[in-house]
PDB file of C-alpha atoms and ligand atoms in Angstrom:
ATOM      1  CA  MET W   1      -7.354  -3.390  -4.567  1.00  0.00           C
ATOM      2  CA  SER W   2      -4.346  -2.202  -6.614  1.00  0.00           C
ATOM      3  CA  ILE W   3      -0.436  -1.483  -5.830  1.00  0.00           C
ATOM      4  CA  GLU W   4      -1.471   2.606  -7.669  1.00  0.00           C
ATOM      5  CA  ASN W   5      -4.017   2.435  -4.678  1.00  0.00           C
ATOM      6  CA  PRO W   6      -3.766   0.203  -2.088  1.00  0.00           C
ATOM      7  CA  ILE W   7      -6.125  -0.240   1.006  1.00  0.00           C
ATOM      8  CA  LEU W   8      -4.239  -0.261   4.489  1.00  0.00           C
ATOM      9  CA  ARG W   9      -5.941  -1.943   7.651  1.00  0.00           C
ATOM     10  CA  ILE W  10      -5.088  -0.176  10.758  1.00  0.00           C
ATOM     11  CA  GLU W  11      -5.369  -1.737  14.263  1.00  0.00           C
ATOM     12  CA  GLY W  12      -5.312   1.348  16.012  1.00  0.00           C
ATOM     13  CA  ARG W  13      -4.556   0.579  19.568  1.00  0.00           C
ATOM     14  CA  ILE W  14      -5.545   0.718  22.911  1.00  0.00           C
ATOM     15  CA  ALA W  15      -4.738   3.972  25.321  1.00  0.00           C
ATOM     16  CA  GLU W  16      -5.991   5.881  28.377  1.00  0.00           C
ATOM     17  CA  ILE W  17      -6.246   9.488  28.425  1.00  0.00           C
ATOM     18  CA  GLY W  18      -6.533  10.871  31.927  1.00  0.00           C
ATOM     19  CA  LYS W  19      -7.735   8.113  34.393  1.00  0.00           C
ATOM     20  CA  GLY W  20      -9.628   4.990  33.471  1.00  0.00           C
ATOM     21  CA  MET W  21     -10.423   5.700  30.848  1.00  0.00           C
ATOM     22  CA  LYS W  22      -9.816   4.121  27.358  1.00  0.00           C
ATOM     23  CA  ILE W  23      -9.709   4.766  23.940  1.00  0.00           C
ATOM     24  CA  ALA W  24      -8.774   3.212  20.940  1.00  0.00           C
ATOM     25  CA  ARG W  25      -5.680   5.147  19.158  1.00  0.00           C
ATOM     26  CA  MET W  26      -6.359   5.128  14.871  1.00  0.00           C
ATOM     27  CA  ILE W  27      -2.814   7.398  13.957  1.00  0.00           C
ATOM     28  CA  PRO W  28      -0.870   7.795  14.785  1.00  0.00           C
ATOM     29  CA  ASN W  29       0.251   4.694  13.627  1.00  0.00           C
ATOM     30  CA  ARG W  30       3.632   3.361  12.066  1.00  0.00           C
ATOM     31  CA  LEU W  31       1.088   2.584   8.879  1.00  0.00           C
ATOM     32  CA  ARG W  32      -0.005   6.364   8.487  1.00  0.00           C
ATOM     33  CA  ARG W  33       1.954   8.920  10.825  1.00  0.00           C
ATOM     34  CA  THR W  34      -0.866  11.004   9.158  1.00  0.00           C
ATOM     35  CA  ILE W  35      -3.965  11.277   6.786  1.00  0.00           C
ATOM     36  CA  GLY W  36      -4.193  14.368   4.892  1.00  0.00           C
ATOM     37  CA  ALA W  37      -3.472  16.757   7.682  1.00  0.00           C
ATOM     38  CA  TRP W  38      -5.250  14.326  10.261  1.00  0.00           C
ATOM     39  CA  CYS W  39      -2.217  13.476  12.367  1.00  0.00           C
ATOM     40  CA  PHE W  40      -4.376  11.734  15.769  1.00  0.00           C
ATOM     41  CA  LEU W  41      -7.333   9.318  16.234  1.00  0.00           C
ATOM     42  CA  ASP W  42      -8.857   8.893  19.024  1.00  0.00           C
ATOM     43  CA  HIS W  43     -12.217   6.870  19.377  1.00  0.00           C
ATOM     44  CA  ALA W  44     -13.203   7.108  23.173  1.00  0.00           C
ATOM     45  CA  GLY W  45     -15.839   4.885  24.515  1.00  0.00           C
ATOM     46  CA  PRO W  46     -18.821   4.484  24.644  1.00  0.00           C
ATOM     47  CA  VAL W  47     -17.769   4.183  28.429  1.00  0.00           C
ATOM     48  CA  ASN W  48     -20.548   4.907  31.094  1.00  0.00           C
ATOM     49  CA  PHE W  49     -19.411   6.200  33.815  1.00  0.00           C
ATOM     50  CA  LEU W  50     -20.744   6.084  37.660  1.00  0.00           C
ATOM     51  CA  ALA W  51     -22.194   9.444  39.248  1.00  0.00           C
ATOM     52  CA  GLY W  52     -18.436  10.878  40.486  1.00  0.00           C
ATOM     53  CA  GLU W  53     -16.406   9.523  37.638  1.00  0.00           C
ATOM     54  CA  GLY W  54     -15.944  10.732  34.308  1.00  0.00           C
ATOM     55  CA  MET W  55     -13.554  12.423  31.346  1.00  0.00           C
ATOM     56  CA  ASN W  56     -10.962  13.703  34.046  1.00  0.00           C
ATOM     57  CA  VAL W  57      -7.724  15.185  31.346  1.00  0.00           C
ATOM     58  CA  GLY W  58      -6.255  18.558  33.845  1.00  0.00           C
ATOM     59  CA  PRO W  59      -5.197  21.799  32.097  1.00  0.00           C
ATOM     60  CA  HIS W  60      -2.324  20.278  29.683  1.00  0.00           C
ATOM     61  CA  PRO W  61      -0.736  22.338  26.442  1.00  0.00           C
ATOM     62  CA  HIS W  62      -1.463  22.572  22.656  1.00  0.00           C
ATOM     63  CA  ILE W  63       1.445  24.047  20.141  1.00  0.00           C
ATOM     64  CA  GLY W  64       0.543  23.620  16.702  1.00  0.00           C
ATOM     65  CA  LEU W  65      -2.243  22.200  15.819  1.00  0.00           C
ATOM     66  CA  GLN W  66      -6.044  22.343  16.555  1.00  0.00           C
ATOM     67  CA  THR W  67      -7.478  19.653  18.280  1.00  0.00           C
ATOM     68  CA  PHE W  68     -10.828  18.508  16.463  1.00  0.00           C
ATOM     69  CA  THR W  69     -13.486  16.613  19.456  1.00  0.00           C
ATOM     70  CA  TRP W  70     -16.814  15.262  17.626  1.00  0.00           C
ATOM     71  CA  MET W  71     -19.475  14.862  20.488  1.00  0.00           C
ATOM     72  CA  ILE W  72     -21.354  11.362  20.039  1.00  0.00           C
ATOM     73  CA  GLU W  73     -23.071  10.948  23.673  1.00  0.00           C
ATOM     74  CA  GLY W  74     -22.553  12.542  26.749  1.00  0.00           C
ATOM     75  CA  GLN W  75     -20.612  16.108  27.773  1.00  0.00           C
ATOM     76  CA  VAL W  76     -17.685  17.589  28.493  1.00  0.00           C
ATOM     77  CA  ARG W  77     -16.695  21.209  29.239  1.00  0.00           C
ATOM     78  CA  HIS W  78     -13.898  23.069  27.458  1.00  0.00           C
ATOM     79  CA  ILE W  79     -11.419  24.983  29.260  1.00  0.00           C
ATOM     80  CA  ASP W  80      -8.461  27.106  28.424  1.00  0.00           C
ATOM     81  CA  SER W  81      -6.278  29.488  28.961  1.00  0.00           C
ATOM     82  CA  LEU W  82      -7.982  33.232  26.209  1.00  0.00           C
ATOM     83  CA  GLY W  83     -10.498  31.914  29.265  1.00  0.00           C
ATOM     84  CA  ASN W  84     -13.567  29.784  27.138  1.00  0.00           C
ATOM     85  CA  SER W  85     -15.908  27.272  28.976  1.00  0.00           C
ATOM     86  CA  GLN W  86     -17.712  25.847  27.415  1.00  0.00           C
ATOM     87  CA  MET W  87     -19.806  22.469  27.258  1.00  0.00           C
ATOM     88  CA  ILE W  88     -19.678  20.798  24.573  1.00  0.00           C
ATOM     89  CA  TYR W  89     -22.573  18.090  23.495  1.00  0.00           C
ATOM     90  CA  PRO W  90     -24.168  15.198  21.166  1.00  0.00           C
ATOM     91  CA  ASN W  91     -24.200  16.649  17.213  1.00  0.00           C
ATOM     92  CA  GLN W  92     -21.239  19.407  18.337  1.00  0.00           C
ATOM     93  CA  VAL W  93     -18.044  19.801  17.239  1.00  0.00           C
ATOM     94  CA  ASN W  94     -15.087  21.169  19.999  1.00  0.00           C
ATOM     95  CA  LEU W  95     -12.580  23.203  18.004  1.00  0.00           C
ATOM     96  CA  MET W  96      -9.543  24.267  19.176  1.00  0.00           C
ATOM     97  CA  THR W  97      -6.500  26.565  17.439  1.00  0.00           C
ATOM     98  CA  ALA W  98      -3.808  26.377  19.549  1.00  0.00           C
ATOM     99  CA  GLY W  99      -0.896  27.962  16.743  1.00  0.00           C
ATOM    100  CA  ARG W 100       1.962  29.145  18.171  1.00  0.00           C
ATOM    101  CA  GLY W 101       0.097  27.855  21.869  1.00  0.00           C
ATOM    102  CA  ILE W 102      -2.909  27.141  24.274  1.00  0.00           C
ATOM    103  CA  SER W 103      -3.347  24.827  27.457  1.00  0.00           C
ATOM    104  CA  HIS W 104      -6.237  23.423  27.787  1.00  0.00           C
ATOM    105  CA  ALA W 105      -8.889  20.882  30.260  1.00  0.00           C
ATOM    106  CA  GLU W 106     -11.097  18.975  29.012  1.00  0.00           C
ATOM    107  CA  VAL W 107     -13.927  17.525  32.553  1.00  0.00           C
ATOM    108  CA  SER W 108     -17.072  15.786  31.982  1.00  0.00           C
ATOM    109  CA  PRO W 109     -19.819  16.604  34.832  1.00  0.00           C
ATOM    110  CA  THR W 110     -20.075  14.646  37.213  1.00  0.00           C
ATOM    111  CA  ASP W 111     -23.072  14.871  38.964  1.00  0.00           C
ATOM    112  CA  LYS W 112     -24.924  11.866  37.874  1.00  0.00           C
ATOM    113  CA  ALA W 113     -24.212   8.003  35.978  1.00  0.00           C
ATOM    114  CA  SER W 114     -23.017   9.036  32.121  1.00  0.00           C
ATOM    115  CA  THR W 115     -22.042   7.856  28.506  1.00  0.00           C
ATOM    116  CA  LEU W 116     -19.207   9.617  27.174  1.00  0.00           C
ATOM    117  CA  HIS W 117     -18.343   8.164  23.711  1.00  0.00           C
ATOM    118  CA  ALA W 118     -17.132  10.968  21.214  1.00  0.00           C
ATOM    119  CA  ALA W 119     -14.126  10.460  18.160  1.00  0.00           C
ATOM    120  CA  GLN W 120     -10.783  13.376  19.659  1.00  0.00           C
ATOM    121  CA  LEU W 121      -8.237  14.601  16.088  1.00  0.00           C
ATOM    122  CA  TRP W 122      -5.589  16.496  15.624  1.00  0.00           C
ATOM    123  CA  ILE W 123      -5.458  18.450  12.593  1.00  0.00           C
ATOM    124  CA  ALA W 124      -1.630  19.878  11.754  1.00  0.00           C
ATOM    125  CA  LEU W 125      -1.228  22.811  11.360  1.00  0.00           C
ATOM    126  CA  GLU W 126       1.270  24.137   7.953  1.00  0.00           C
ATOM    127  CA  ASP W 127       3.818  26.574   8.463  1.00  0.00           C
ATOM    128  CA  SER W 128       2.880  29.140   7.663  1.00  0.00           C
ATOM    129  CA  HIS W 129      -0.259  28.648  10.323  1.00  0.00           C
ATOM    130  CA  ARG W 130       1.307  26.854  12.711  1.00  0.00           C
ATOM    131  CA  HIS W 131       2.317  29.447  14.653  1.00  0.00           C
ATOM    132  CA  ILE W 132      -1.174  31.646  14.891  1.00  0.00           C
ATOM    133  CA  GLU W 133      -2.889  33.599  17.602  1.00  0.00           C
ATOM    134  CA  PRO W 134      -4.878  30.350  19.523  1.00  0.00           C
ATOM    135  CA  GLN W 135      -8.033  30.989  19.349  1.00  0.00           C
ATOM    136  CA  PHE W 136     -11.417  28.099  19.848  1.00  0.00           C
ATOM    137  CA  GLN W 137     -14.669  27.539  18.674  1.00  0.00           C
ATOM    138  CA  ASN W 138     -18.055  25.485  19.724  1.00  0.00           C
ATOM    139  CA  TYR W 139     -19.996  23.992  16.427  1.00  0.00           C
ATOM    140  CA  PRO W 140     -23.731  23.645  17.934  1.00  0.00           C
ATOM    141  CA  ASP W 141     -24.841  23.593  13.963  1.00  0.00           C
ATOM    142  CA  LEU W 142     -22.911  20.925  11.587  1.00  0.00           C
ATOM    143  CA  PRO W 143     -24.728  20.727   8.171  1.00  0.00           C
ATOM    144  CA  MET W 144     -26.878  17.476   8.608  1.00  0.00           C
ATOM    145  CA  VAL W 145     -27.824  15.106   5.155  1.00  0.00           C
ATOM    146  CA  ASP W 146     -30.972  12.706   5.479  1.00  0.00           C
ATOM    147  CA  THR W 147     -31.264   9.681   2.211  1.00  0.00           C
ATOM    148  CA  GLU W 148     -33.378   6.431   2.499  1.00  0.00           C
ATOM    149  CA  CYS W 149     -29.911   4.680   3.820  1.00  0.00           C
ATOM    150  CA  PHE W 150     -28.261   7.178   5.489  1.00  0.00           C
ATOM    151  CA  HIS W 151     -28.180   9.574   8.225  1.00  0.00           C
ATOM    152  CA  ALA W 152     -25.309  12.567   7.264  1.00  0.00           C
ATOM    153  CA  THR W 153     -23.806  14.949   9.421  1.00  0.00           C
ATOM    154  CA  VAL W 154     -20.990  17.013   7.344  1.00  0.00           C
ATOM    155  CA  LEU W 155     -18.002  17.840   9.984  1.00  0.00           C
ATOM    156  CA  VAL W 156     -15.284  19.276   8.114  1.00  0.00           C
ATOM    157  CA  GLY W 157     -14.996  20.522   3.897  1.00  0.00           C
ATOM    158  CA  ASN W 158     -17.303  19.511   1.883  1.00  0.00           C
ATOM    159  CA  SER W 159     -19.327  16.046   1.021  1.00  0.00           C
ATOM    160  CA  LEU W 160     -22.676  15.479   0.128  1.00  0.00           C
ATOM    161  CA  GLY W 161     -23.357  18.737  -1.366  1.00  0.00           C
ATOM    162  CA  VAL W 162     -22.847  21.089   1.850  1.00  0.00           C
ATOM    163  CA  THR W 163     -20.149  23.109   4.119  1.00  0.00           C
ATOM    164  CA  SER W 164     -19.396  22.756   7.120  1.00  0.00           C
ATOM    165  CA  PRO W 165     -18.675  25.778   8.558  1.00  0.00           C
ATOM    166  CA  VAL W 166     -15.741  24.131  10.877  1.00  0.00           C
ATOM    167  CA  SER W 167     -12.237  26.197  10.440  1.00  0.00           C
ATOM    168  CA  VAL W 168      -9.538  24.936   9.010  1.00  0.00           C
ATOM    169  CA  PHE W 169      -6.461  25.592   6.922  1.00  0.00           C
ATOM    170  CA  THR W 170      -5.521  22.494   5.116  1.00  0.00           C
ATOM    171  CA  PRO W 171      -8.077  21.118   2.556  1.00  0.00           C
ATOM    172  CA  LEU W 172      -9.726  18.512   4.675  1.00  0.00           C
ATOM    173  CA  VAL W 173     -12.997  16.442   4.649  1.00  0.00           C
ATOM    174  CA  ALA W 174     -14.593  15.097   7.868  1.00  0.00           C
ATOM    175  CA  VAL W 175     -18.496  12.748   7.596  1.00  0.00           C
ATOM    176  CA  ASP W 176     -20.453  10.515  10.285  1.00  0.00           C
ATOM    177  CA  LEU W 177     -22.500   8.247   9.011  1.00  0.00           C
ATOM    178  CA  VAL W 178     -25.457   7.091  10.910  1.00  0.00           C
ATOM    179  CA  ALA W 179     -26.930   4.010   8.007  1.00  0.00           C
ATOM    180  CA  LYS W 180     -31.556   4.211   8.878  1.00  0.00           C
ATOM    181  CA  GLN W 181     -31.767   0.817   7.737  1.00  0.00           C
ATOM    182  CA  THR W 182     -28.978  -2.183   6.714  1.00  0.00           C
ATOM    183  CA  SER W 183     -28.613  -0.936   3.277  1.00  0.00           C
ATOM    184  CA  THR W 184     -25.628  -0.511   0.708  1.00  0.00           C
ATOM    185  CA  PHE W 185     -25.263   2.455   0.339  1.00  0.00           C
ATOM    186  CA  GLU W 186     -21.740   5.014  -2.501  1.00  0.00           C
ATOM    187  CA  LEU W 187     -20.301   7.843  -0.985  1.00  0.00           C
ATOM    188  CA  GLU W 188     -18.214  10.342  -3.493  1.00  0.00           C
ATOM    189  CA  LEU W 189     -15.013  10.282  -2.292  1.00  0.00           C
ATOM    190  CA  ASP W 190     -12.631  13.134  -3.287  1.00  0.00           C
ATOM    191  CA  PRO W 191      -9.814  11.623  -5.603  1.00  0.00           C
ATOM    192  CA  ASN W 192      -7.439  13.938  -4.396  1.00  0.00           C
ATOM    193  CA  PHE W 193      -7.285  13.804  -0.992  1.00  0.00           C
ATOM    194  CA  GLU W 194      -6.439  10.340   0.937  1.00  0.00           C
ATOM    195  CA  HIS W 195      -8.802   9.536   3.039  1.00  0.00           C
ATOM    196  CA  GLY W 196      -9.625   7.346   6.513  1.00  0.00           C
ATOM    197  CA  ILE W 197     -13.118   5.273   7.774  1.00  0.00           C
ATOM    198  CA  THR W 198     -13.377   3.509  10.869  1.00  0.00           C
ATOM    199  CA  LEU W 199     -16.115   1.920  12.475  1.00  0.00           C
ATOM    200  CA  LEU W 200     -18.242   3.928  15.446  1.00  0.00           C
ATOM    201  CA  GLU W 201     -20.262   1.789  17.113  1.00  0.00           C
ATOM    202  CA  GLY W 202     -22.546  -1.228  14.992  1.00  0.00           C
ATOM    203  CA  GLU W 203     -21.171  -3.092  12.073  1.00  0.00           C
ATOM    204  CA  ALA W 204     -20.080  -2.102   8.063  1.00  0.00           C
ATOM    205  CA  THR W 205     -18.069  -3.489   5.613  1.00  0.00           C
ATOM    206  CA  VAL W 206     -17.018  -0.695   3.110  1.00  0.00           C
ATOM    207  CA  ASP W 207     -16.022  -1.962  -0.583  1.00  0.00           C
ATOM    208  CA  GLY W 208     -15.818  -5.923   0.635  1.00  0.00           C
ATOM    209  CA  GLU W 209     -13.441  -4.991   3.751  1.00  0.00           C
ATOM    210  CA  SER W 210     -14.971  -5.959   7.250  1.00  0.00           C
ATOM    211  CA  LEU W 211     -14.806  -2.719   9.540  1.00  0.00           C
ATOM    212  CA  GLU W 212     -14.356  -3.592  12.748  1.00  0.00           C
ATOM    213  CA  ALA W 213     -14.498  -0.970  15.703  1.00  0.00           C
ATOM    214  CA  GLY W 214     -10.617  -0.606  16.650  1.00  0.00           C
ATOM    215  CA  THR W 215     -10.196  -0.130  13.145  1.00  0.00           C
ATOM    216  CA  LEU W 216      -9.729   1.973  10.477  1.00  0.00           C
ATOM    217  CA  LEU W 217      -9.698   1.301   6.743  1.00  0.00           C
ATOM    218  CA  TYR W 218      -7.159   4.011   4.730  1.00  0.00           C
ATOM    219  CA  PHE W 219      -7.240   4.650   0.953  1.00  0.00           C
ATOM    220  CA  ALA W 220      -4.438   6.324  -1.255  1.00  0.00           C
ATOM    221  CA  THR W 221      -5.154   8.828  -2.932  1.00  0.00           C
ATOM    222  CA  GLY W 222      -6.784   7.759  -6.435  1.00  0.00           C
ATOM    223  CA  HIS W 223     -10.444   6.794  -4.512  1.00  0.00           C
ATOM    224  CA  SER W 224     -13.476   8.967  -6.204  1.00  0.00           C
ATOM    225  CA  ARG W 225     -15.964   7.192  -4.398  1.00  0.00           C
ATOM    226  CA  VAL W 226     -16.981   3.490  -1.678  1.00  0.00           C
ATOM    227  CA  THR W 227     -19.398   1.242  -1.365  1.00  0.00           C
ATOM    228  CA  ILE W 228     -20.525   1.098   2.570  1.00  0.00           C
ATOM    229  CA  SER W 229     -22.526  -1.869   3.783  1.00  0.00           C
ATOM    230  CA  GLY W 230     -23.479  -1.264   7.263  1.00  0.00           C
ATOM    231  CA  HIS W 231     -26.263  -2.870   9.678  1.00  0.00           C
ATOM    232  CA  ALA W 232     -29.091  -0.777  11.111  1.00  0.00           C
ATOM    233  CA  ALA W 233     -27.774   1.690  12.987  1.00  0.00           C
ATOM    234  CA  ALA W 234     -24.033   0.735  12.400  1.00  0.00           C
ATOM    235  CA  ARG W 235     -21.672   4.449  12.661  1.00  0.00           C
ATOM    236  CA  ILE W 236     -19.018   5.516  10.229  1.00  0.00           C
ATOM    237  CA  LEU W 237     -16.712   7.902   9.806  1.00  0.00           C
ATOM    238  CA  VAL W 238     -14.841   9.249   7.374  1.00  0.00           C
ATOM    239  CA  ILE W 239     -12.337  11.878   7.212  1.00  0.00           C
ATOM    240  CA  GLY W 240      -9.655  12.850   4.577  1.00  0.00           C
ATOM    241  CA  GLY W 241      -7.346  15.122   3.550  1.00  0.00           C
ATOM    242  CA  GLU W 242      -4.359  16.543   0.632  1.00  0.00           C
ATOM    243  CA  PRO W 243      -1.680  14.592   1.485  1.00  0.00           C
ATOM    244  CA  PHE W 244       0.043  16.698   3.951  1.00  0.00           C
ATOM    245  CA  LYS W 245       3.176  18.043   1.947  1.00  0.00           C
ATOM    246  CA  GLU W 246       5.704  17.964   5.049  1.00  0.00           C
ATOM    247  CA  ASP W 247       7.296  16.805   8.261  1.00  0.00           C
ATOM    248  CA  ILE W 248       6.101  17.036  10.946  1.00  0.00           C
ATOM    249  CA  LEU W 249       7.197  16.249  14.572  1.00  0.00           C
ATOM    250  CA  LEU W 250       4.951  14.643  17.152  1.00  0.00           C
ATOM    251  CA  TRP W 251       5.538  14.668  20.814  1.00  0.00           C
ATOM    252  CA  TRP W 252       3.933  14.290  24.520  1.00  0.00           C
ATOM    253  CA  ASN W 253       0.385  16.500  22.771  1.00  0.00           C
ATOM    254  CA  PHE W 254       2.805  19.156  20.787  1.00  0.00           C
ATOM    255  CA  VAL W 255       3.546  19.788  16.640  1.00  0.00           C
ATOM    256  CA  ALA W 256       6.776  21.365  15.385  1.00  0.00           C
ATOM    257  CA  ARG W 257       9.459  20.771  12.574  1.00  0.00           C
ATOM    258  CA  THR W 258      12.187  20.903  15.092  1.00  0.00           C
ATOM    259  CA  GLN W 259      13.277  18.997  18.427  1.00  0.00           C
ATOM    260  CA  GLU W 260      14.499  22.016  19.942  1.00  0.00           C
ATOM    261  CA  GLU W 261      10.598  23.550  19.782  1.00  0.00           C
ATOM    262  CA  LEU W 262       9.540  20.696  21.537  1.00  0.00           C
ATOM    263  CA  GLU W 263      11.933  20.731  24.227  1.00  0.00           C
ATOM    264  CA  GLN W 264      11.449  25.449  23.821  1.00  0.00           C
ATOM    265  CA  ALA W 265       7.492  24.373  24.176  1.00  0.00           C
ATOM    266  CA  ARG W 266       8.228  21.596  27.308  1.00  0.00           C
ATOM    267  CA  ARG W 267      10.636  24.085  28.356  1.00  0.00           C
ATOM    268  CA  ASP W 268       7.956  26.697  28.365  1.00  0.00           C
ATOM    269  CA  TRP W 269       5.210  24.265  30.541  1.00  0.00           C
ATOM    270  CA  ALA W 270       7.393  23.469  32.868  1.00  0.00           C
ATOM    271  CA  MET W 271       8.523  26.916  34.320  1.00  0.00           C
ATOM    272  CA  GLU W 272       5.027  28.031  33.625  1.00  0.00           C
ATOM    273  CA  THR W 273       5.752  31.427  31.089  1.00  0.00           C
ATOM    274  CA  PRO W 274       3.587  33.873  29.619  1.00  0.00           C
ATOM    275  CA  ARG W 275       3.272  31.442  26.294  1.00  0.00           C
ATOM    276  CA  PHE W 276       0.303  28.863  27.456  1.00  0.00           C
ATOM    277  CA  GLY W 277      -1.281  31.398  29.657  1.00  0.00           C
ATOM    278  CA  VAL W 278      -2.824  30.299  32.663  1.00  0.00           C
ATOM    279  CA  ILE W 279      -6.280  28.685  33.717  1.00  0.00           C
ATOM    280  CA  THR W 280      -7.882  30.318  36.474  1.00  0.00           C
ATOM    281  CA  ASP W 281     -11.243  27.955  36.134  1.00  0.00           C
ATOM    282  CA  GLN W 282     -10.558  26.112  39.028  1.00  0.00           C
ATOM    283  CA  ARG W 283     -12.791  23.423  37.862  1.00  0.00           C
ATOM    284  CA  ALA W 284     -10.300  22.452  34.857  1.00  0.00           C
ATOM    285  CA  GLY W 285      -8.215  20.240  37.836  1.00  0.00           C
ATOM    286  CA  ASN W 286      -4.333  19.982  38.337  1.00  0.00           C
ATOM    287  CA  ARG W 287      -2.310  20.716  35.149  1.00  0.00           C
ATOM    288  CA  LEU W 288      -0.290  17.738  34.007  1.00  0.00           C
ATOM    289  CA  ASP W 289       3.407  17.227  33.977  1.00  0.00           C
ATOM    290  CA  ALA W 290       5.106  17.159  30.629  1.00  0.00           C
ATOM    291  CA  PRO W 291       6.749  13.374  30.748  1.00  0.00           C
ATOM    292  CA  SER W 292      10.878  13.206  30.476  1.00  0.00           C
ATOM    293  CA  LEU W 293      12.724  14.618  27.748  1.00  0.00           C
ATOM    294  CA  GLU W 294      14.369  10.618  27.417  1.00  0.00           C
ATOM    295  CA  GLY W 295      11.301  10.015  24.406  1.00  0.00           C
ATOM    296  CA  LEU W 296      11.581  13.329  23.199  1.00  0.00           C
ATOM    297  CA  HIS W 297      13.182  11.453  20.316  1.00  0.00           C
ATOM    298  CA  LEU W 298      10.965   9.265  19.260  1.00  0.00           C
ATOM    299  CA  LYS W 299       8.456  10.929  17.154  1.00  0.00           C
ATOM    300  CA  ALA W 300       5.428   9.704  18.738  1.00  0.00           C
ATOM    301  CA  GLY W 301       5.780  10.398  21.895  1.00  0.00           C
ATOM    302  CA  ARG W 302       2.501  10.050  24.364  1.00  0.00           C
ATOM    303  CA  PRO W 303      -0.241  12.639  23.629  1.00  0.00           C
ATOM    304  CA  THR W 304      -1.954  13.699  26.753  1.00  0.00           C
ATOM    305  CA  ASN W 305      -5.938  13.969  24.982  1.00  0.00           C
TER     306      ASN W 305
HETATM  307 MN1   MN I   1      -5.738  18.903  25.000  1.00  0.00          MN
END
């Protein structure tokens, strides 16, 4: 570790989303608010649900960001105000671009017992794209790379010689790595990017630093590779991007630049103006209320997901 290229250890906080579903939130954190344009990282599960239970996050709004779901185990239905109703399955990404405003719900099927394991992230949109029309895409086929040591899926950007089709607006990368056997391997990094590396399953070390579930190692720009040692079946998520150049305000489910924008978005949701559309699918459940404005002066509200 050098002063120029520090590695920070970020301890995630345990938070609860929907009803009774605990997650580890790695960013935003007081040590790092963003990693590239990545401005939010939740590791959800693995959690076992009985029949009748599951993830159940009712309709809520977003602005100024993309929501990004990487499904490892289980199924969740995304329902949005554009009329999309999309089940996401393991090894798929759901990407919702909120732009000027969208609302959505995320609901697990509850007909039988299930396990849910996922990473949910947000990507801040830069000023030139944050007011665009909302859109949603499911990506069922992501590029994979197999070596003797690991199985990799490139979720965003370029890595390991392949390019993800997931559509983002600033230079970003995300790679899911699963060790096939207890082994040590190098992963090349773009030295223009800052990176975050977290453990999703098993045991691993990165550049000799132990990695634990619920923690994230932050690598500043200037690192061109990391050495990962993983036990068999260890699963590691690497995210990165060019440091985000704009100051953002993140409150509840909104990414904005000014308090007035946040207040307007809150008002538009509360007043049910056309901005966030209407979700007609009854499976979405009851719409969520925005938290009180009192917390709005804080940069971090309590995001729904
Ligand atoms: Mn959401």
